[in-house]
XYZ file of C-alpha atoms in Angstrom:
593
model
C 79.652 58.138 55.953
C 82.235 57.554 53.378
C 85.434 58.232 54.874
C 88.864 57.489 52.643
C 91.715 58.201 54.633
C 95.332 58.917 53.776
C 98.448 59.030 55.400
C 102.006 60.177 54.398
C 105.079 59.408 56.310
C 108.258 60.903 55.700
C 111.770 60.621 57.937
C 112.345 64.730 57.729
C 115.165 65.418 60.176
C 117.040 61.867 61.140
C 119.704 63.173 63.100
C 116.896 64.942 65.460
C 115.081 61.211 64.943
C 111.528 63.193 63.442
C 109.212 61.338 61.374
C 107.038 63.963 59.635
C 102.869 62.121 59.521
C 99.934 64.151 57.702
C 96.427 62.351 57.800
C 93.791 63.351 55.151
C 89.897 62.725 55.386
C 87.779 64.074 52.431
C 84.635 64.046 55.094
C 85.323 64.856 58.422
C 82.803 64.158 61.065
C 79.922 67.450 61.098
C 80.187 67.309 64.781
C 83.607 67.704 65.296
C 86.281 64.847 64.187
C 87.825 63.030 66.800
C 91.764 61.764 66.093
C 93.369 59.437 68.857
C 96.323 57.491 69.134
C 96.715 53.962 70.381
C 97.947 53.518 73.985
C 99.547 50.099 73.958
C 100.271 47.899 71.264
C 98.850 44.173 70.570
C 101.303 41.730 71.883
C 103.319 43.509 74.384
C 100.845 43.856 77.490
C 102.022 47.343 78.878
C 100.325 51.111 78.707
C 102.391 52.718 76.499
C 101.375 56.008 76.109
C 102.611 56.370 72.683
C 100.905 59.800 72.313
C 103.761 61.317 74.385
C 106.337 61.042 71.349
C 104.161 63.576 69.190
C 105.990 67.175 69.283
C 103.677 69.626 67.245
C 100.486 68.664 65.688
C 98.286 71.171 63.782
C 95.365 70.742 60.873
C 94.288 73.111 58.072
C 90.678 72.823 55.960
C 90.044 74.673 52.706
C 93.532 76.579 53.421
C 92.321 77.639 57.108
C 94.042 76.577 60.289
C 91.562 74.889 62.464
C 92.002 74.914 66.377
C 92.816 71.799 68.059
C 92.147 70.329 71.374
C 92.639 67.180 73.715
C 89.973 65.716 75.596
C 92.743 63.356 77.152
C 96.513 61.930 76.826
C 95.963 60.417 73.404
C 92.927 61.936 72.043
C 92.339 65.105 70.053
C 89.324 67.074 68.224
C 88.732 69.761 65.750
C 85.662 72.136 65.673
C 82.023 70.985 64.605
C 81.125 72.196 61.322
C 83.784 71.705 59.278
C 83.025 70.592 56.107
C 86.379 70.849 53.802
C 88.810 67.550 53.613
C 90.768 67.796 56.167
C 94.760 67.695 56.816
C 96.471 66.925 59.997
C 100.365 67.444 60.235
C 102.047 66.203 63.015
C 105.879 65.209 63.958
C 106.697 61.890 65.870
C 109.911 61.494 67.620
C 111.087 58.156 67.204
C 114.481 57.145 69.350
C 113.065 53.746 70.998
C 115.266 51.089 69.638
C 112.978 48.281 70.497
C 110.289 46.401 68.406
C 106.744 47.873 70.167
C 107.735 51.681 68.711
C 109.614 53.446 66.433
C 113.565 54.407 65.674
C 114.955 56.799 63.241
C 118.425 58.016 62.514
C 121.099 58.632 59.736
C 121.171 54.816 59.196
C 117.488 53.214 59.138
C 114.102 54.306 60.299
C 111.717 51.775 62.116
C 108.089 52.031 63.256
C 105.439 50.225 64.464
C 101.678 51.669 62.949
C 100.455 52.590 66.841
C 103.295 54.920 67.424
C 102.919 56.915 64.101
C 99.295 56.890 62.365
C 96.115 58.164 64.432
C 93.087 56.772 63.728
C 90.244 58.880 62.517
C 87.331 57.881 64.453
C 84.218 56.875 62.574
C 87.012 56.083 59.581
C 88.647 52.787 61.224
C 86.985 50.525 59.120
C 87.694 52.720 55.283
C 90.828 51.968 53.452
C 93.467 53.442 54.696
C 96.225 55.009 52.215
C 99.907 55.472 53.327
C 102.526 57.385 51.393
C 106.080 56.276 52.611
C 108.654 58.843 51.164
C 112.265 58.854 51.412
C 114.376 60.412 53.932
C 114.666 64.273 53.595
C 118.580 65.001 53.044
C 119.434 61.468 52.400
C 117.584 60.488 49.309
C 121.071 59.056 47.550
C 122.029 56.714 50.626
C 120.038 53.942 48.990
C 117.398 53.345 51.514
C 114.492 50.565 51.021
C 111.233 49.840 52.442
C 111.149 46.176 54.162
C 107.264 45.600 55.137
C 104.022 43.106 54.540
C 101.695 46.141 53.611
C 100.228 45.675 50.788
C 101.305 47.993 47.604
C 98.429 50.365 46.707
C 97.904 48.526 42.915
C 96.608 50.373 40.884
C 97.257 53.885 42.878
C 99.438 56.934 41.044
C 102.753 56.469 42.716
C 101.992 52.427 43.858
C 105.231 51.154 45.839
C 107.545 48.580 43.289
C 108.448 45.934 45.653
C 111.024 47.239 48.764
C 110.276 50.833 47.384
C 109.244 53.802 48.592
C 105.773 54.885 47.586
C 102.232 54.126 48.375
C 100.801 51.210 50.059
C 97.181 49.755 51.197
C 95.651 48.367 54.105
C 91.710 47.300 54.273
C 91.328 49.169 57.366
C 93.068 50.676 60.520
C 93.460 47.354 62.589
C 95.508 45.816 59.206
C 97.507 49.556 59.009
C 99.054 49.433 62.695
C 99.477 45.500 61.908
C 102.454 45.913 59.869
C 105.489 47.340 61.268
C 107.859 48.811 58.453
C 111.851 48.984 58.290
C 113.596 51.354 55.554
C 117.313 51.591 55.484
C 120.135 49.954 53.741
C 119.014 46.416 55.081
C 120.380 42.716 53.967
C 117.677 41.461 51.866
C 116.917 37.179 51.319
C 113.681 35.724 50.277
C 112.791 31.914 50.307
C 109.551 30.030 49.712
C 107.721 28.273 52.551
C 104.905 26.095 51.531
C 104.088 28.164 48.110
C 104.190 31.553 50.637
C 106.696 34.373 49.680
C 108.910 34.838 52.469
C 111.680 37.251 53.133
C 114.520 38.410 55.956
C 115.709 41.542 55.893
C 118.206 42.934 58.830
C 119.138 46.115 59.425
C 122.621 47.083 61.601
C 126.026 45.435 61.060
C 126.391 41.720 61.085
C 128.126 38.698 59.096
C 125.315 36.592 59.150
C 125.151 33.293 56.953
C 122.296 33.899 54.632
C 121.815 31.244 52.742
C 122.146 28.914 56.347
C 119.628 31.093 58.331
C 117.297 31.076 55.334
C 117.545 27.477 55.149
C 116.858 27.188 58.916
C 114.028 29.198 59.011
C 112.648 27.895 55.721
C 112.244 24.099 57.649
C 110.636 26.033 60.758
C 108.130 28.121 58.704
C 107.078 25.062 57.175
C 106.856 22.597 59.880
C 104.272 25.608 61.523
C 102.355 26.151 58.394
C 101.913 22.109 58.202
C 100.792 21.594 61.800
C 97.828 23.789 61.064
C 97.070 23.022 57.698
C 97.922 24.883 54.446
C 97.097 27.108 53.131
C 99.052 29.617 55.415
C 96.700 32.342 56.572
C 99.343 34.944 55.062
C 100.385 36.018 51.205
C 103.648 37.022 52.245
C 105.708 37.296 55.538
C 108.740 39.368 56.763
C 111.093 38.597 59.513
C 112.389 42.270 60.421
C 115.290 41.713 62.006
C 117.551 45.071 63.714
C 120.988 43.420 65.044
C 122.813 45.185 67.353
C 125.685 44.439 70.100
C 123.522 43.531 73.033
C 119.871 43.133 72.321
C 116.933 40.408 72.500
C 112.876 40.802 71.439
C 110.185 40.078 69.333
C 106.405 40.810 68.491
C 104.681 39.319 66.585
C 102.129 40.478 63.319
C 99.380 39.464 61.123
C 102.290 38.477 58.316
C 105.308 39.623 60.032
C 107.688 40.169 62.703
C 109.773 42.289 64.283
C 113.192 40.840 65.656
C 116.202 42.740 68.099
C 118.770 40.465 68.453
C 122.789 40.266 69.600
C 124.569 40.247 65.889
C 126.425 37.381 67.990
C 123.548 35.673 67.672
C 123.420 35.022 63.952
C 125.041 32.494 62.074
C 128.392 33.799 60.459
C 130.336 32.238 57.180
C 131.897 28.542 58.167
C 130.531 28.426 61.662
C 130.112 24.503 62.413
C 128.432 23.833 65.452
C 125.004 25.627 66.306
C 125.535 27.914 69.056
C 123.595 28.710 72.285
C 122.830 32.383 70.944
C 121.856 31.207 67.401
C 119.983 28.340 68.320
C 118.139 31.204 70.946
C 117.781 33.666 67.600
C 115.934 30.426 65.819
C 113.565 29.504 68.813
C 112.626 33.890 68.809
C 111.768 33.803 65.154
C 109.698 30.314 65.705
C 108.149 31.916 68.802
C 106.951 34.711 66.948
C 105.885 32.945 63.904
C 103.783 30.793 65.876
C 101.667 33.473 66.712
C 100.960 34.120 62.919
C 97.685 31.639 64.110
C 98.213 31.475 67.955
C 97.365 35.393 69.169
C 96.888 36.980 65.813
C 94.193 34.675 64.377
C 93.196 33.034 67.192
C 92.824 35.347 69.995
C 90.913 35.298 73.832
C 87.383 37.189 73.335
C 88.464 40.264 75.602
C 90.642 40.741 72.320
C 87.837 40.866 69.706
C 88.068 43.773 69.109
C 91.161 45.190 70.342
C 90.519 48.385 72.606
C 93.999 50.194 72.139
C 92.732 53.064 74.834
C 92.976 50.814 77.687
C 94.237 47.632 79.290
C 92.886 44.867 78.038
C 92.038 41.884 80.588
C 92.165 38.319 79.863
C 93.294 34.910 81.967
C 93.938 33.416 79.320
C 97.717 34.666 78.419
C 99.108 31.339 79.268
C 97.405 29.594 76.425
C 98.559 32.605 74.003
C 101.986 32.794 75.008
C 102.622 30.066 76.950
C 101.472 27.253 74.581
C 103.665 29.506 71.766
C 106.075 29.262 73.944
C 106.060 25.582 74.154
C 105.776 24.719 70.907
C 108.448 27.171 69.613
C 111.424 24.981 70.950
C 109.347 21.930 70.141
C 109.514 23.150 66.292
C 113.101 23.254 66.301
C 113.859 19.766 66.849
C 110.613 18.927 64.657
C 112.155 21.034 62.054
C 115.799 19.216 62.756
C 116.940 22.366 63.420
C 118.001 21.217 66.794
C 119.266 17.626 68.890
C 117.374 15.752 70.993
C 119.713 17.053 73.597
C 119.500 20.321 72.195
C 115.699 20.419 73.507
C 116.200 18.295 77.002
C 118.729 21.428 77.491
C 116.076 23.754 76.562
C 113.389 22.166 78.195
C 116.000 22.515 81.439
C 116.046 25.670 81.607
C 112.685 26.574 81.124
C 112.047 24.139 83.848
C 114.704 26.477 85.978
C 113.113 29.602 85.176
C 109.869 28.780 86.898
C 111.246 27.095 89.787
C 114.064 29.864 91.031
C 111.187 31.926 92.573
C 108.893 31.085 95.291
C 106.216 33.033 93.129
C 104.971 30.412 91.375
C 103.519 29.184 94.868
C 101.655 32.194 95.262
C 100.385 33.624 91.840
C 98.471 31.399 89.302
C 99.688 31.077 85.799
C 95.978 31.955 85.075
C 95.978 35.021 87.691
C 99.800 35.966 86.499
C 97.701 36.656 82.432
C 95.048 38.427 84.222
C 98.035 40.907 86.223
C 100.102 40.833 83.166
C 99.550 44.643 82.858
C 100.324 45.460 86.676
C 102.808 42.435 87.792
C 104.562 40.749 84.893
C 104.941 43.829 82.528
C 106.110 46.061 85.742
C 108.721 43.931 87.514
C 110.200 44.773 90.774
C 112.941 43.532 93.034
C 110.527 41.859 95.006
C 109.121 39.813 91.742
C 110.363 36.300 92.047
C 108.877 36.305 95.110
C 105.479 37.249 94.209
C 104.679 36.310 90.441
C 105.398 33.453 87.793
C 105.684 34.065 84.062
C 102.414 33.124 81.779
C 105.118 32.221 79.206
C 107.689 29.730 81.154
C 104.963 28.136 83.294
C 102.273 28.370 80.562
C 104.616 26.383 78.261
C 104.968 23.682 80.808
C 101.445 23.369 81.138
C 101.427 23.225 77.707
C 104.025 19.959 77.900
C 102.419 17.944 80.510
C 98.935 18.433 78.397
C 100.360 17.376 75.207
C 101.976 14.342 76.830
C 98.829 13.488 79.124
C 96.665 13.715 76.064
C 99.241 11.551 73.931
C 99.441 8.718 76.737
C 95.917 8.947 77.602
C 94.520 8.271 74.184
C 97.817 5.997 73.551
C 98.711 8.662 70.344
C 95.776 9.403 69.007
C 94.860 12.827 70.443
C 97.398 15.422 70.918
C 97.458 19.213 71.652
C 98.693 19.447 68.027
C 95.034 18.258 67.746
C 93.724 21.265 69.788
C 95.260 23.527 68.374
C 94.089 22.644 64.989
C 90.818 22.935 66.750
C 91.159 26.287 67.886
C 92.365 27.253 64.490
C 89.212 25.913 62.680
C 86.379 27.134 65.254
C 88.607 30.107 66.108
C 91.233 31.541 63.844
C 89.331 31.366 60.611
C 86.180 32.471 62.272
C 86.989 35.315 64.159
C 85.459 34.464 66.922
C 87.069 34.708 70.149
C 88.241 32.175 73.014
C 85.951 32.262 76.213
C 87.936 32.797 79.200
C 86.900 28.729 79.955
C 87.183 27.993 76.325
C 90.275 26.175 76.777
C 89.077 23.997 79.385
C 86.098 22.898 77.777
C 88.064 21.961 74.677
C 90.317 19.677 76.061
C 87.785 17.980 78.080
C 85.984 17.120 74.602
C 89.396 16.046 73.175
C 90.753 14.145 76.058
C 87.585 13.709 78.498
C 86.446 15.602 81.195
C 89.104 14.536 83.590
C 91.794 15.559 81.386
C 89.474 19.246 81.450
C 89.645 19.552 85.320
C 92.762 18.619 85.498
C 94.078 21.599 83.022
C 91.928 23.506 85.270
C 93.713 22.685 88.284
C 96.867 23.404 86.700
C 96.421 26.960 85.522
C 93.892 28.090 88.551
C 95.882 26.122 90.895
C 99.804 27.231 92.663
C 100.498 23.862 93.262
C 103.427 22.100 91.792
C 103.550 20.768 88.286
C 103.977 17.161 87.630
C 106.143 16.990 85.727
C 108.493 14.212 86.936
C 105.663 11.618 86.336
C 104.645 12.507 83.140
C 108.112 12.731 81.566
C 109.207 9.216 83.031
C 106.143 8.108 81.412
C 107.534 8.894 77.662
C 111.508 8.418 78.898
C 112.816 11.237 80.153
C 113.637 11.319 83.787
C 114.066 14.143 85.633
C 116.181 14.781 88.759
C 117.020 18.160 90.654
C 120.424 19.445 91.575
C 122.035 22.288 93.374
C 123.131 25.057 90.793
C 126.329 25.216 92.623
C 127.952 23.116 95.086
C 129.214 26.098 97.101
C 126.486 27.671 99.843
C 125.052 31.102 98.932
C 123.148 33.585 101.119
C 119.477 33.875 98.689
C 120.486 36.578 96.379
C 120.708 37.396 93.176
C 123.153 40.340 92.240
C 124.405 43.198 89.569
C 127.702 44.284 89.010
C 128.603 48.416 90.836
C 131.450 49.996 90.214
C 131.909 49.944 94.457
C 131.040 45.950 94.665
C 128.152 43.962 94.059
C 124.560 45.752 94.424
C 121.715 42.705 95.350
C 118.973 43.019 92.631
C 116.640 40.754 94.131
C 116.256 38.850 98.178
C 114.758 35.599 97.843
C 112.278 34.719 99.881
C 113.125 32.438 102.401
C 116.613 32.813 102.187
C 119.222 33.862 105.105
C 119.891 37.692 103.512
C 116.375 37.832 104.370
C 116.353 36.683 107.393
C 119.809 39.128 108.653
C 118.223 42.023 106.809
C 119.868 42.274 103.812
C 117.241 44.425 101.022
C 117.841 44.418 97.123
C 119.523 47.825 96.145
C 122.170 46.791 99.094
C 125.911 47.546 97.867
C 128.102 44.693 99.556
C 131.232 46.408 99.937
C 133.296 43.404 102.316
C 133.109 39.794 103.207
C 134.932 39.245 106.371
C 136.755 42.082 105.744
C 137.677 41.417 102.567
C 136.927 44.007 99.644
C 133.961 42.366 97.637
C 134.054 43.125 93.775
C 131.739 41.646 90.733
C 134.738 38.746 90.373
C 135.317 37.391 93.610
C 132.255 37.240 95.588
C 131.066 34.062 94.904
C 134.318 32.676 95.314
C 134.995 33.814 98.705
C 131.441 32.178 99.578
C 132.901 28.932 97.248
C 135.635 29.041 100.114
C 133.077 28.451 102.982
C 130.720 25.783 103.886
C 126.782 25.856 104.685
C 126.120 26.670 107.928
C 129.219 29.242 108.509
C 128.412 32.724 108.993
C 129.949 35.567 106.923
C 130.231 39.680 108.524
C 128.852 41.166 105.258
C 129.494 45.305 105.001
C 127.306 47.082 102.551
C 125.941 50.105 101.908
C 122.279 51.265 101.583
C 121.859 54.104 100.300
C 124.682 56.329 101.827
C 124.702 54.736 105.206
C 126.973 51.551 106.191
C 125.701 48.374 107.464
C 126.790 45.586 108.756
C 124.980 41.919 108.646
C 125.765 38.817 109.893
C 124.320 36.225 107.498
C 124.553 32.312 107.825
C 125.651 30.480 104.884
C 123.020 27.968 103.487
C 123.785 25.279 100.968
C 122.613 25.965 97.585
C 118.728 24.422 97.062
C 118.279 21.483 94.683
C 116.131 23.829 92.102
C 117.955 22.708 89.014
C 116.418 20.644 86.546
C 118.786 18.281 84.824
C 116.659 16.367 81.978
C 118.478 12.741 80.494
C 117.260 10.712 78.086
C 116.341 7.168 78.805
C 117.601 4.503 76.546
C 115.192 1.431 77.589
C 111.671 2.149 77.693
C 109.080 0.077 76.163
C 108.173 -0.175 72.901
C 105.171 1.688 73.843
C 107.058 4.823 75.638
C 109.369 4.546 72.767
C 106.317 5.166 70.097
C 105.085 7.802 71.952
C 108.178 9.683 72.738
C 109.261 9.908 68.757
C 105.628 10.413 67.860
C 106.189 13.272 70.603
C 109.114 14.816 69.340
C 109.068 14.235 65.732
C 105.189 15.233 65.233
C-alpha cells in the first residue's frame, strides 16, 4: 500500500510551551488506521511515556471529523472504511529541558522526533515529509532551524540551509533520528575528514568558538580515523542548550544533543583547560562515538527497535561502556588532553565503581540487562545494590585493550575489534548476539582472552586492574578520600541540617540505625549545618563515638554511631618513568593509537 506521509510542525503558543503537529496520509489503512507514539527513546533506557504530553488530538477526512479512540497509553485508531487522505491535528506540550524530549518557549524550541511525530502504522517504512514553520507571534525574532534532516530537494517550499521549511527523511526510524533546535542559536561549522560539521548552542554563553571548534575538529577526526573513512554520516550537528547548571547527552544517527553548565565552555583568553571544559569535550566525544558504537552497530534485541516496550539486552556494557572508555581515551589521542589529564580521569572513573559495595553484587552484564528497572530508576539504597554498565563497562573495556595489546606484544588491540564490529556489524545491519562479544575477542586474542572477558562481565569479582596497568607503567595504589573518620554516608544539603541521601552498606550509620532521608540536626550537641559537619567529624578520631540527633520524618531520634576511619577506596594513578623499552612501546602505542 502506498503510503506518503506528511508532517507539519509549528511552535503556536510558546509562552504556554505548545507545539502545534498535523500528520497527513493520502491512503489510510481500509480497516481502520492505527497512529501510536513511541514510549522511550533509543539511547536513554527508561519508559517514557511520551504520549502523556499530547493535550487535544482530533482528525478530519474529506472535510468530516472522524471519531478517535485509544486502544492503550500511546496508541490511537480511526474508523474502518475510510477512504479520504487523512489529517490528524494534535498539540504537544513541550517544557522538558533535557535532551530525550522536547522544550519550547519565547527563546528556542527543542524536540526530539519520539515526543512529537506519531507513526502511521503500515506507513513506517514511506518517506516521511516534515514541514517546520516558524513560531506563531514571533516570526521577526530571527529564529533558525539547527538539524541533520535532510532538506526535501526538490519539494515546493524545500528548507535553504538553517531555514524553516520542508525537510526529508527515508522513513520513520531516520525521522525520530534527528532531533531539531530552532531559536536564535550561535552557529560554527568546520570540516572533519571531508564531512560538514557544525555547532550550534542555544542559551547565553561566551564560549570560544573558534577554540572549541578546533577541539572538537581533532576529536571528530581521530574517531572517524579509528574506524576508517569514509564517515558513515554526510553531515553532523552538535546541538548544544547551555544553561547555569546542567549536564547530558544522546546520541543520533548524524547528531547530538548536548545540556551543559555555560561554565563549562571555553570563554575568550582562557589559558589552562578546565575540569568542566575538559568534561564538556569528553560528553561531545562520548556521544560522537556512538555515531558507529550504538547507532550503527547495535546488540540484536535492537534490530529493529520496538519503541512500545522495554527493550532487553546484556550487552549495554559493550555499547556504553566501551564508548565510555574510549571517549577520554580520544582526548589525549586527539591532544586535547595531558597524560595526566587522563591518569586523573581514569581516577575517577576507577572511584566511581569502587564507592559502592554494588559492584560485588550486580554484574556489569546483569546491571545492562536491569538497566530499565535498576540503573535508570535509582534509589537511596543503589550503591549498595547495582554498578553502572558505563563506569565498570569502560574498565572492562581498559583491561581488554591492554591484555590484548600485551598479549599479542601490539599487534591486536580493541581498536582492532572494534573495527571488526564495524565491518561485520555497522555496515551490515546486522545485530550483535548477546555472546557476540565474547566470541570475537576470543578469535582476536584466543580463546583464553574470550573466557576471560566472560568472567569479567558475568562475574562480581574484582577487576584487575592493578596488574595490568603495572604491566604498561602505571601503578596504582589506593588511599583514604579523607584522612578524617566518617560514619558511611553520603549527604544533601536541608535548610534544617544535613539530610543522608544514601547509607552505605557496611558502614557504622548502618549498623546504629541511621536510614537515608534522616535530617541530622546535632553532633554532640552541637547544631549540624551543610558547612560544618564534616569538620566536627575532622575533629574526632576513628573509633570515637558521636550522639547524632536527627529527624525522620517528624519524629526525633537519637543514635549513637562509632566513628570509622575513612576506607582506602581511592584510586590515585602515577605514571612510571622506568619501564622497559618494551612497556614503554606499548604504553605510547596505548595512548597515542
Amino acid at each position: 500500500m502506498s503510503c506518503p506521509v506528511h508532517y507539519t510542525i509549528q511552535a503556536i503558543q510558546p509562552a504556554a510551551h505548545l507545539f502545534e503537529v498535523t500528520l497527513r496520509i493520502a491512503e489510510p489503512d481500509p480497516v481502520g488506521q492505527v497512529f501510536s507514539l513511541p514510549a522511550w527513546i533509543p539511547g536513554s533506557y527508561m519508559i517514557r511515556e511520551f504520549a502523556k504530553n499530547i493535550v487535544t488530538l482530533s482528525a478530519q477526512a474529506g472535510g468530516k471529523v472522524l471519531t478517535v479512540s485509544k486502544s492503550d497509553k500511546h496508541t490511537w485508531h480511526l474508523p474502518a472504511g475510510v477512504k479520504e487522505p487523512v489529517t490528524l491535528r494534535y498539540t504537544v506540550y513541550a517544557w522538558d529541558l533535557s535532551v530525550r524530549t522536547a522544550h519550547l518557549d519565547a527563546t528556542h524550541g527543542f524536540f526530539n522526533g519520539t515526543s512529537v511525530f506519531l507513526c502511521a502504522h503500515g506507513c513506517e517504512d514511506q518517506p516521511q515529509l516534515v514541514d517546520i514553520r516558524p513560531p506563531h507571534g514571533l516570526e521577526e525574532a530571527g529564529w533558525r532551524i539547527a538539524t541533520s534532516l535532510s532538506v526535501a530537494e526538490g519539494e515546493n517550499g524545500a528548507a535553504e540551509p538553517y531555514g524553516f521549511g520542508r525537510y526529508r527523511a527515508e522513513n520513520y526510524d531516520e525521522l525520530i533520528d534527528h532531533p531539531v533546535e530552532m531559536g536564535t542559536f550561535t552557529l560554527a561549522e568546520f570540516d572533519a575528514c571531508g564531512v560538514p560539521h557544525a555547532v550550534a548552542i542555544t542559551g547565553r554563553h561566551d564560549c570560544d568558538l573558534p577554540r572549541l571548534v578546533e577541539d572538537l575538529k581533532r576529536i571528530c577526526e581521530n574517531q572517524i580515523r579509528l574506524f576508517g573513512e569514509p564517515a558513515p554520516m554526510d553531515r553532523y550537528v552538535f546541538l548544544v542548550m547551555a544553561v547555569g547548571d546542567g549536564y547530558g547527552g544522546l546520541e543520533h544517527r548524524a547528531s547530538t544533543a548536548l545540556l551543559c553548565s555555560r561554565a563549562d565552555l571555553p570563554y575568550p583568553g582562557m589559558e589552562a583547560q578546565s575540569d568542566g571544559y575538559r568534561q564538556f569535550l569528553g560528553l561531545c566525544s562520548h556521544e560522537y562515538f556512538h555515531t558507529w558504537n550504538v547507532k550503527r552497530i547495535k546488540p540484536a534485541a535492537f534490530v529493529p527497535y520496538n519503541l512500545s516496550q522495554e527493550g532487553y539486552t546484556r550487552l549495554l556494557w559493550a555499547f556504553e561502556g566501551f564508548t565510555s572508555y574510549y571517549d577520554d581515551l580520544v582526548l589525549i589521542r586527539s591532544g586535547r588532553i595531558t597524560v595526566q589529564d587522563y591518569l586523573k580521569l581514569l581516577s575517577k572513573t576507577i572511584n566511581q565503581v569502587h564507592k559502592g559495595s554494588g559492584r560485588q553484587k550486580q554484574s556489569v552484564a546483569e546491571s545492562s540487562f536491569e538497566a530499565w528497572t535498576k540503573y535508570y530508576r535509582q534509589d537511596e539504597n543503589s550503591p549498595n545494590a547495582i554498578v553502572s554498565y558505563y563506569t565498570k563497562g569502560s574498565l572492562v573495556a581498559l583491561l581488554l585493550d591492554l591484555r590484548l595489546r600485551a598479549d599479542s606484544k601490539g599487534t591486536r588491540s580493541l581498536d582492532d575489534l572494534m573495527r571488526a564490529l564495524w565491518l561485520r556489524h555497522g555496515q551490515t545491519g546486522v545485530g550483535v548476539a548477546e555472546d557476540g562479544l565474547y566470541a570475537l575477542a576470543a578469535e582476536i586474542g584466543g580463546v583464553a582472552v574470550g573466557r576471560w572477558l566472560q568472567e569479567l562481565v558475568e562475574g562480581t569479582g574484582e577487576l584487575p586492574l592493578e596488574t595490568w596497568l603495572k604491566r604498561f607503567g602505571v601503578s596504582l595504589a589506593w588511599e583514604a578520600a579523607s584522612p578524617a573518620p566518617g560514619i558511611g554516608v553520603r549527604t544533601t544539603t536541608e535548610a534544617e541540617g544535613v539530610k543522608i541521601a544514601n547509607v552505605f552498606d557496611g558502614g557504622s550509620a548502618q549498623a546504629a540505625g541511621l536510614s537515608a532521608g534522616d535530617v541530622i540536626i546535632a553532633c554532640d550537641g552541637l547544631k549540624v549545618t551543610s558547612g560544618n559537619f564534616d569538620k566536627l567529624l575532622a575533629r574526632r578520631v576513628a573509633g570515637d563515638s558521636a550522639e547524632i540527633h536527627a529527624f525522620r520524618r517528624d519524629e526525633l531520634m537519637c543514635f549513637e554511631v562509632p566513628l570509622q576511619a575513612a576506607p582506602a577506596d581511592t584510586a590515585k594513578l602515577e605514571w612510571v618513568a622506568r619501564v622497559s623499552k618494551t612497556a614503554e612501546a606499548q604504553r605510547k602505542a596505548w595512548l597515542e593509537g
